[in-house]
Amino acid sequence: MSRSQLVYWSANEYVRRFWPAFIAFPVSGILMLVLMPSQVGIGLGMLMILWPLSIPARSILITGRAAKRVLSPTRMVAEGEHLYFITTPMDHNYRVNIKSVRDVIQRKEYVVVELWKFKLIYVPLESFQSPKDIKKLQKFTGVN
């Protein structure tokens, strides 16, 4: 998985989860420009209109720490009460308790393991041998 792929997937999930804000903020910004012709109104209105354009930058910042972990070849192992992510070289290994998994969602190119603290782990679809493996992961974590 490349860094640009990780940023793209993060931006995609961000838009999917917060799409009402992507409509409300620019519309509110336009209303501010029309109804508040002062310098403050114009400044805030422009900021609200341009806010959705900051998503790629936010995705880069959000994925910085995770990128160190998953940019190297990674295996996911489900065992006991945890999901283990084993990297090569072995310096970025980590584990996730299955109780902290909120949902497992299959997308077009990847599977999202969503944790309760709104953290997301992306697993490329080619990491799974078949769709049955994704169902096994969902069953293991206790989500449908």
mmCIF file with all atom_site columns, C-alpha atoms in Angstrom:
data_model
loop_
_atom_site.group_PDB
_atom_site.id
_atom_site.type_symbol
_atom_site.label_atom_id
_atom_site.label_alt_id
_atom_site.label_comp_id
_atom_site.label_asym_id
_atom_site.label_entity_id
_atom_site.label_seq_id
_atom_site.pdbx_PDB_ins_code
_atom_site.Cartn_x
_atom_site.Cartn_y
_atom_site.Cartn_z
_atom_site.occupancy
_atom_site.B_iso_or_equiv
_atom_site.pdbx_formal_charge
_atom_site.auth_seq_id
_atom_site.auth_comp_id
_atom_site.auth_asym_id
_atom_site.auth_atom_id
_atom_site.pdbx_PDB_model_num
ATOM 1   C CA . MET A 1 1   ? 0.000   0.000   0.000  1.00 0.00 ? 1   MET A CA 1
ATOM 2   C CA . SER A 1 2   ? 1.397   3.411   -0.918 1.00 0.00 ? 2   SER A CA 1
ATOM 3   C CA . ARG A 1 3   ? 1.156   6.631   1.093  1.00 0.00 ? 3   ARG A CA 1
ATOM 4   C CA . SER A 1 4   ? -0.972  8.264   -1.613 1.00 0.00 ? 4   SER A CA 1
ATOM 5   C CA . GLN A 1 5   ? -3.388  5.316   -1.484 1.00 0.00 ? 5   GLN A CA 1
ATOM 6   C CA . LEU A 1 6   ? -3.671  5.663   2.279  1.00 0.00 ? 6   LEU A CA 1
ATOM 7   C CA . VAL A 1 7   ? -4.358  9.409   1.982  1.00 0.00 ? 7   VAL A CA 1
ATOM 8   C CA . TYR A 1 8   ? -6.943  8.815   -0.766 1.00 0.00 ? 8   TYR A CA 1
ATOM 9   C CA . TRP A 1 9   ? -8.758  6.160   1.285  1.00 0.00 ? 9   TRP A CA 1
ATOM 10  C CA . SER A 1 10  ? -8.726  8.398   4.385  1.00 0.00 ? 10  SER A CA 1
ATOM 11  C CA . ALA A 1 11  ? -10.160 11.346  2.452  1.00 0.00 ? 11  ALA A CA 1
ATOM 12  C CA . ASN A 1 12  ? -12.793 9.047   0.970  1.00 0.00 ? 12  ASN A CA 1
ATOM 13  C CA . GLU A 1 13  ? -13.872 7.786   4.409  1.00 0.00 ? 13  GLU A CA 1
ATOM 14  C CA . TYR A 1 14  ? -13.818 11.330  5.813  1.00 0.00 ? 14  TYR A CA 1
ATOM 15  C CA . VAL A 1 15  ? -16.216 12.537  3.112  1.00 0.00 ? 15  VAL A CA 1
ATOM 16  C CA . ARG A 1 16  ? -18.469 9.474   3.541  1.00 0.00 ? 16  ARG A CA 1
ATOM 17  C CA . ARG A 1 17  ? -18.820 10.070  7.281  1.00 0.00 ? 17  ARG A CA 1
ATOM 18  C CA . PHE A 1 18  ? -19.137 13.864  7.344  1.00 0.00 ? 18  PHE A CA 1
ATOM 19  C CA . TRP A 1 19  ? -20.874 14.642  4.037  1.00 0.00 ? 19  TRP A CA 1
ATOM 20  C CA . PRO A 1 20  ? -23.575 16.854  5.630  1.00 0.00 ? 20  PRO A CA 1
ATOM 21  C CA . ALA A 1 21  ? -20.842 19.250  6.767  1.00 0.00 ? 21  ALA A CA 1
ATOM 22  C CA . PHE A 1 22  ? -19.545 19.464  3.194  1.00 0.00 ? 22  PHE A CA 1
ATOM 23  C CA . ILE A 1 23  ? -22.907 20.869  2.171  1.00 0.00 ? 23  ILE A CA 1
ATOM 24  C CA . ALA A 1 24  ? -23.706 22.950  5.256  1.00 0.00 ? 24  ALA A CA 1
ATOM 25  C CA . PHE A 1 25  ? -20.384 24.803  5.575  1.00 0.00 ? 25  PHE A CA 1
ATOM 26  C CA . PRO A 1 26  ? -20.151 26.173  2.015  1.00 0.00 ? 26  PRO A CA 1
ATOM 27  C CA . VAL A 1 27  ? -23.876 27.067  1.976  1.00 0.00 ? 27  VAL A CA 1
ATOM 28  C CA . SER A 1 28  ? -23.460 28.867  5.311  1.00 0.00 ? 28  SER A CA 1
ATOM 29  C CA . GLY A 1 29  ? -20.400 30.625  3.911  1.00 0.00 ? 29  GLY A CA 1
ATOM 30  C CA . ILE A 1 30  ? -22.355 31.865  0.898  1.00 0.00 ? 30  ILE A CA 1
ATOM 31  C CA . LEU A 1 31  ? -25.121 33.109  3.200  1.00 0.00 ? 31  LEU A CA 1
ATOM 32  C CA . MET A 1 32  ? -22.519 34.940  5.307  1.00 0.00 ? 32  MET A CA 1
ATOM 33  C CA . LEU A 1 33  ? -21.102 36.636  2.213  1.00 0.00 ? 33  LEU A CA 1
ATOM 34  C CA . VAL A 1 34  ? -24.582 37.787  1.198  1.00 0.00 ? 34  VAL A CA 1
ATOM 35  C CA . LEU A 1 35  ? -26.001 38.713  4.605  1.00 0.00 ? 35  LEU A CA 1
ATOM 36  C CA . MET A 1 36  ? -22.862 40.034  6.371  1.00 0.00 ? 36  MET A CA 1
ATOM 37  C CA . PRO A 1 37  ? -20.981 42.346  4.000  1.00 0.00 ? 37  PRO A CA 1
ATOM 38  C CA . SER A 1 38  ? -18.506 43.335  6.750  1.00 0.00 ? 38  SER A CA 1
ATOM 39  C CA . GLN A 1 39  ? -14.853 42.263  6.684  1.00 0.00 ? 39  GLN A CA 1
ATOM 40  C CA . VAL A 1 40  ? -15.463 39.645  9.379  1.00 0.00 ? 40  VAL A CA 1
ATOM 41  C CA . GLY A 1 41  ? -18.455 38.222  7.497  1.00 0.00 ? 41  GLY A CA 1
ATOM 42  C CA . ILE A 1 42  ? -16.517 38.097  4.236  1.00 0.00 ? 42  ILE A CA 1
ATOM 43  C CA . GLY A 1 43  ? -13.513 36.458  5.914  1.00 0.00 ? 43  GLY A CA 1
ATOM 44  C CA . LEU A 1 44  ? -15.557 33.819  7.716  1.00 0.00 ? 44  LEU A CA 1
ATOM 45  C CA . GLY A 1 45  ? -17.714 33.231  4.644  1.00 0.00 ? 45  GLY A CA 1
ATOM 46  C CA . MET A 1 46  ? -14.678 32.617  2.431  1.00 0.00 ? 46  MET A CA 1
ATOM 47  C CA . LEU A 1 47  ? -13.159 30.339  5.066  1.00 0.00 ? 47  LEU A CA 1
ATOM 48  C CA . MET A 1 48  ? -16.355 28.285  5.235  1.00 0.00 ? 48  MET A CA 1
ATOM 49  C CA . ILE A 1 49  ? -16.593 28.057  1.450  1.00 0.00 ? 49  ILE A CA 1
ATOM 50  C CA . LEU A 1 50  ? -12.976 26.921  1.101  1.00 0.00 ? 50  LEU A CA 1
ATOM 51  C CA . TRP A 1 51  ? -13.018 24.549  4.114  1.00 0.00 ? 51  TRP A CA 1
ATOM 52  C CA . PRO A 1 52  ? -13.769 21.357  2.086  1.00 0.00 ? 52  PRO A CA 1
ATOM 53  C CA . LEU A 1 53  ? -10.603 21.952  0.059  1.00 0.00 ? 53  LEU A CA 1
ATOM 54  C CA . SER A 1 54  ? -8.533  21.246  3.185  1.00 0.00 ? 54  SER A CA 1
ATOM 55  C CA . ILE A 1 55  ? -9.523  17.561  3.255  1.00 0.00 ? 55  ILE A CA 1
ATOM 56  C CA . PRO A 1 56  ? -6.410  16.246  1.467  1.00 0.00 ? 56  PRO A CA 1
ATOM 57  C CA . ALA A 1 57  ? -4.135  18.135  3.877  1.00 0.00 ? 57  ALA A CA 1
ATOM 58  C CA . ARG A 1 58  ? -6.061  16.788  6.856  1.00 0.00 ? 58  ARG A CA 1
ATOM 59  C CA . SER A 1 59  ? -5.837  13.268  5.450  1.00 0.00 ? 59  SER A CA 1
ATOM 60  C CA . ILE A 1 60  ? -2.068  13.588  5.153  1.00 0.00 ? 60  ILE A CA 1
ATOM 61  C CA . LEU A 1 61  ? -1.803  14.756  8.759  1.00 0.00 ? 61  LEU A CA 1
ATOM 62  C CA . ILE A 1 62  ? -4.189  12.104  10.098 1.00 0.00 ? 62  ILE A CA 1
ATOM 63  C CA . THR A 1 63  ? -2.440  9.214   8.342  1.00 0.00 ? 63  THR A CA 1
ATOM 64  C CA . GLY A 1 64  ? 1.109   10.219  9.272  1.00 0.00 ? 64  GLY A CA 1
ATOM 65  C CA . ARG A 1 65  ? 1.557   7.834   12.198 1.00 0.00 ? 65  ARG A CA 1
ATOM 66  C CA . ALA A 1 66  ? -0.438  5.014   10.605 1.00 0.00 ? 66  ALA A CA 1
ATOM 67  C CA . ALA A 1 67  ? 1.579   5.281   7.403  1.00 0.00 ? 67  ALA A CA 1
ATOM 68  C CA . LYS A 1 68  ? 4.747   4.295   9.241  1.00 0.00 ? 68  LYS A CA 1
ATOM 69  C CA . ARG A 1 69  ? 3.026   1.083   10.275 1.00 0.00 ? 69  ARG A CA 1
ATOM 70  C CA . VAL A 1 70  ? 1.293   -0.035  7.113  1.00 0.00 ? 70  VAL A CA 1
ATOM 71  C CA . LEU A 1 71  ? 3.573   1.168   4.320  1.00 0.00 ? 71  LEU A CA 1
ATOM 72  C CA . SER A 1 72  ? 5.870   -1.764  4.961  1.00 0.00 ? 72  SER A CA 1
ATOM 73  C CA . PRO A 1 73  ? 4.519   -5.239  4.123  1.00 0.00 ? 73  PRO A CA 1
ATOM 74  C CA . THR A 1 74  ? 1.989   -6.146  6.823  1.00 0.00 ? 74  THR A CA 1
ATOM 75  C CA . ARG A 1 75  ? 0.156   -9.341  7.739  1.00 0.00 ? 75  ARG A CA 1
ATOM 76  C CA . MET A 1 76  ? -3.024  -9.322  9.796  1.00 0.00 ? 76  MET A CA 1
ATOM 77  C CA . VAL A 1 77  ? -3.541  -12.283 12.128 1.00 0.00 ? 77  VAL A CA 1
ATOM 78  C CA . ALA A 1 78  ? -6.743  -12.836 14.125 1.00 0.00 ? 78  ALA A CA 1
ATOM 79  C CA . GLU A 1 79  ? -5.994  -14.801 17.259 1.00 0.00 ? 79  GLU A CA 1
ATOM 80  C CA . GLY A 1 80  ? -7.541  -14.962 20.712 1.00 0.00 ? 80  GLY A CA 1
ATOM 81  C CA . GLU A 1 81  ? -8.931  -11.550 21.670 1.00 0.00 ? 81  GLU A CA 1
ATOM 82  C CA . HIS A 1 82  ? -6.778  -9.476  19.287 1.00 0.00 ? 82  HIS A CA 1
ATOM 83  C CA . LEU A 1 83  ? -6.058  -8.587  15.696 1.00 0.00 ? 83  LEU A CA 1
ATOM 84  C CA . TYR A 1 84  ? -2.286  -8.581  15.249 1.00 0.00 ? 84  TYR A CA 1
ATOM 85  C CA . PHE A 1 85  ? -0.638  -6.517  12.529 1.00 0.00 ? 85  PHE A CA 1
ATOM 86  C CA . ILE A 1 86  ? 2.819   -7.942  11.871 1.00 0.00 ? 86  ILE A CA 1
ATOM 87  C CA . THR A 1 87  ? 5.139   -5.846  9.732  1.00 0.00 ? 87  THR A CA 1
ATOM 88  C CA . THR A 1 88  ? 8.367   -6.539  7.909  1.00 0.00 ? 88  THR A CA 1
ATOM 89  C CA . PRO A 1 89  ? 10.761  -5.388  9.381  1.00 0.00 ? 89  PRO A CA 1
ATOM 90  C CA . MET A 1 90  ? 9.379   -6.169  12.839 1.00 0.00 ? 90  MET A CA 1
ATOM 91  C CA . ASP A 1 91  ? 9.695   -2.615  14.234 1.00 0.00 ? 91  ASP A CA 1
ATOM 92  C CA . HIS A 1 92  ? 6.093   -1.416  13.728 1.00 0.00 ? 92  HIS A CA 1
ATOM 93  C CA . ASN A 1 93  ? 4.031   -4.364  15.011 1.00 0.00 ? 93  ASN A CA 1
ATOM 94  C CA . TYR A 1 94  ? 0.817   -3.548  16.821 1.00 0.00 ? 94  TYR A CA 1
ATOM 95  C CA . ARG A 1 95  ? -2.364  -5.211  18.026 1.00 0.00 ? 95  ARG A CA 1
ATOM 96  C CA . VAL A 1 96  ? -6.007  -4.250  18.332 1.00 0.00 ? 96  VAL A CA 1
ATOM 97  C CA . ASN A 1 97  ? -8.365  -5.731  20.900 1.00 0.00 ? 97  ASN A CA 1
ATOM 98  C CA . ILE A 1 98  ? -11.496 -7.074  19.182 1.00 0.00 ? 98  ILE A CA 1
ATOM 99  C CA . LYS A 1 99  ? -13.659 -5.294  21.774 1.00 0.00 ? 99  LYS A CA 1
ATOM 100 C CA . SER A 1 100 ? -12.456 -1.972  20.348 1.00 0.00 ? 100 SER A CA 1
ATOM 101 C CA . VAL A 1 101 ? -13.605 -2.876  16.810 1.00 0.00 ? 101 VAL A CA 1
ATOM 102 C CA . ARG A 1 102 ? -16.796 -0.999  15.979 1.00 0.00 ? 102 ARG A CA 1
ATOM 103 C CA . ASP A 1 103 ? -17.354 -2.159  12.410 1.00 0.00 ? 103 ASP A CA 1
ATOM 104 C CA . VAL A 1 104 ? -15.744 -3.939  9.469  1.00 0.00 ? 104 VAL A CA 1
ATOM 105 C CA . ILE A 1 105 ? -16.814 -2.380  6.170  1.00 0.00 ? 105 ILE A CA 1
ATOM 106 C CA . GLN A 1 106 ? -15.952 -3.625  2.701  1.00 0.00 ? 106 GLN A CA 1
ATOM 107 C CA . ARG A 1 107 ? -15.342 -0.940  0.087  1.00 0.00 ? 107 ARG A CA 1
ATOM 108 C CA . LYS A 1 108 ? -14.407 -1.214  -3.581 1.00 0.00 ? 108 LYS A CA 1
ATOM 109 C CA . GLU A 1 109 ? -10.610 -1.433  -3.076 1.00 0.00 ? 109 GLU A CA 1
ATOM 110 C CA . TYR A 1 110 ? -10.198 -2.022  0.649  1.00 0.00 ? 110 TYR A CA 1
ATOM 111 C CA . VAL A 1 111 ? -11.739 -3.141  3.928  1.00 0.00 ? 111 VAL A CA 1
ATOM 112 C CA . VAL A 1 112 ? -12.095 -0.625  6.756  1.00 0.00 ? 112 VAL A CA 1
ATOM 113 C CA . VAL A 1 113 ? -11.677 -1.842  10.321 1.00 0.00 ? 113 VAL A CA 1
ATOM 114 C CA . GLU A 1 114 ? -13.315 0.966   12.300 1.00 0.00 ? 114 GLU A CA 1
ATOM 115 C CA . LEU A 1 115 ? -12.456 1.315   15.983 1.00 0.00 ? 115 LEU A CA 1
ATOM 116 C CA . TRP A 1 116 ? -14.604 2.961   18.660 1.00 0.00 ? 116 TRP A CA 1
ATOM 117 C CA . LYS A 1 117 ? -12.367 6.017   18.935 1.00 0.00 ? 117 LYS A CA 1
ATOM 118 C CA . PHE A 1 118 ? -13.015 6.854   15.254 1.00 0.00 ? 118 PHE A CA 1
ATOM 119 C CA . LYS A 1 119 ? -9.697  5.391   14.220 1.00 0.00 ? 119 LYS A CA 1
ATOM 120 C CA . LEU A 1 120 ? -9.631  3.518   10.943 1.00 0.00 ? 120 LEU A CA 1
ATOM 121 C CA . ILE A 1 121 ? -7.403  0.679   9.778  1.00 0.00 ? 121 ILE A CA 1
ATOM 122 C CA . TYR A 1 122 ? -7.334  0.004   6.041  1.00 0.00 ? 122 TYR A CA 1
ATOM 123 C CA . VAL A 1 123 ? -6.719  -3.486  4.673  1.00 0.00 ? 123 VAL A CA 1
ATOM 124 C CA . PRO A 1 124 ? -6.359  -3.835  0.874  1.00 0.00 ? 124 PRO A CA 1
ATOM 125 C CA . LEU A 1 125 ? -8.803  -6.300  -0.719 1.00 0.00 ? 125 LEU A CA 1
ATOM 126 C CA . GLU A 1 126 ? -5.939  -8.230  -2.275 1.00 0.00 ? 126 GLU A CA 1
ATOM 127 C CA . SER A 1 127 ? -4.883  -9.152  1.269  1.00 0.00 ? 127 SER A CA 1
ATOM 128 C CA . PHE A 1 128 ? -7.891  -11.466 1.462  1.00 0.00 ? 128 PHE A CA 1
ATOM 129 C CA . GLN A 1 129 ? -7.955  -14.719 -0.496 1.00 0.00 ? 129 GLN A CA 1
ATOM 130 C CA . SER A 1 130 ? -11.740 -14.645 -0.940 1.00 0.00 ? 130 SER A CA 1
ATOM 131 C CA . PRO A 1 131 ? -14.847 -12.738 0.189  1.00 0.00 ? 131 PRO A CA 1
ATOM 132 C CA . LYS A 1 132 ? -15.353 -15.518 2.747  1.00 0.00 ? 132 LYS A CA 1
ATOM 133 C CA . ASP A 1 133 ? -12.234 -14.286 4.562  1.00 0.00 ? 133 ASP A CA 1
ATOM 134 C CA . ILE A 1 134 ? -13.850 -10.865 5.012  1.00 0.00 ? 134 ILE A CA 1
ATOM 135 C CA . LYS A 1 135 ? -16.947 -12.552 6.461  1.00 0.00 ? 135 LYS A CA 1
ATOM 136 C CA . LYS A 1 136 ? -14.664 -14.526 8.816  1.00 0.00 ? 136 LYS A CA 1
ATOM 137 C CA . LEU A 1 137 ? -13.072 -11.256 9.966  1.00 0.00 ? 137 LEU A CA 1
ATOM 138 C CA . GLN A 1 138 ? -16.506 -9.748  10.605 1.00 0.00 ? 138 GLN A CA 1
ATOM 139 C CA . LYS A 1 139 ? -17.574 -12.843 12.529 1.00 0.00 ? 139 LYS A CA 1
ATOM 140 C CA . PHE A 1 140 ? -14.323 -12.887 14.545 1.00 0.00 ? 140 PHE A CA 1
ATOM 141 C CA . THR A 1 141 ? -14.750 -9.255  15.578 1.00 0.00 ? 141 THR A CA 1
ATOM 142 C CA . GLY A 1 142 ? -18.444 -9.736  16.334 1.00 0.00 ? 142 GLY A CA 1
ATOM 143 C CA . VAL A 1 143 ? -19.808 -7.241  13.776 1.00 0.00 ? 143 VAL A CA 1
ATOM 144 C CA . ASN A 1 144 ? -22.077 -7.955  10.817 1.00 0.00 ? 144 ASN A CA 1
#
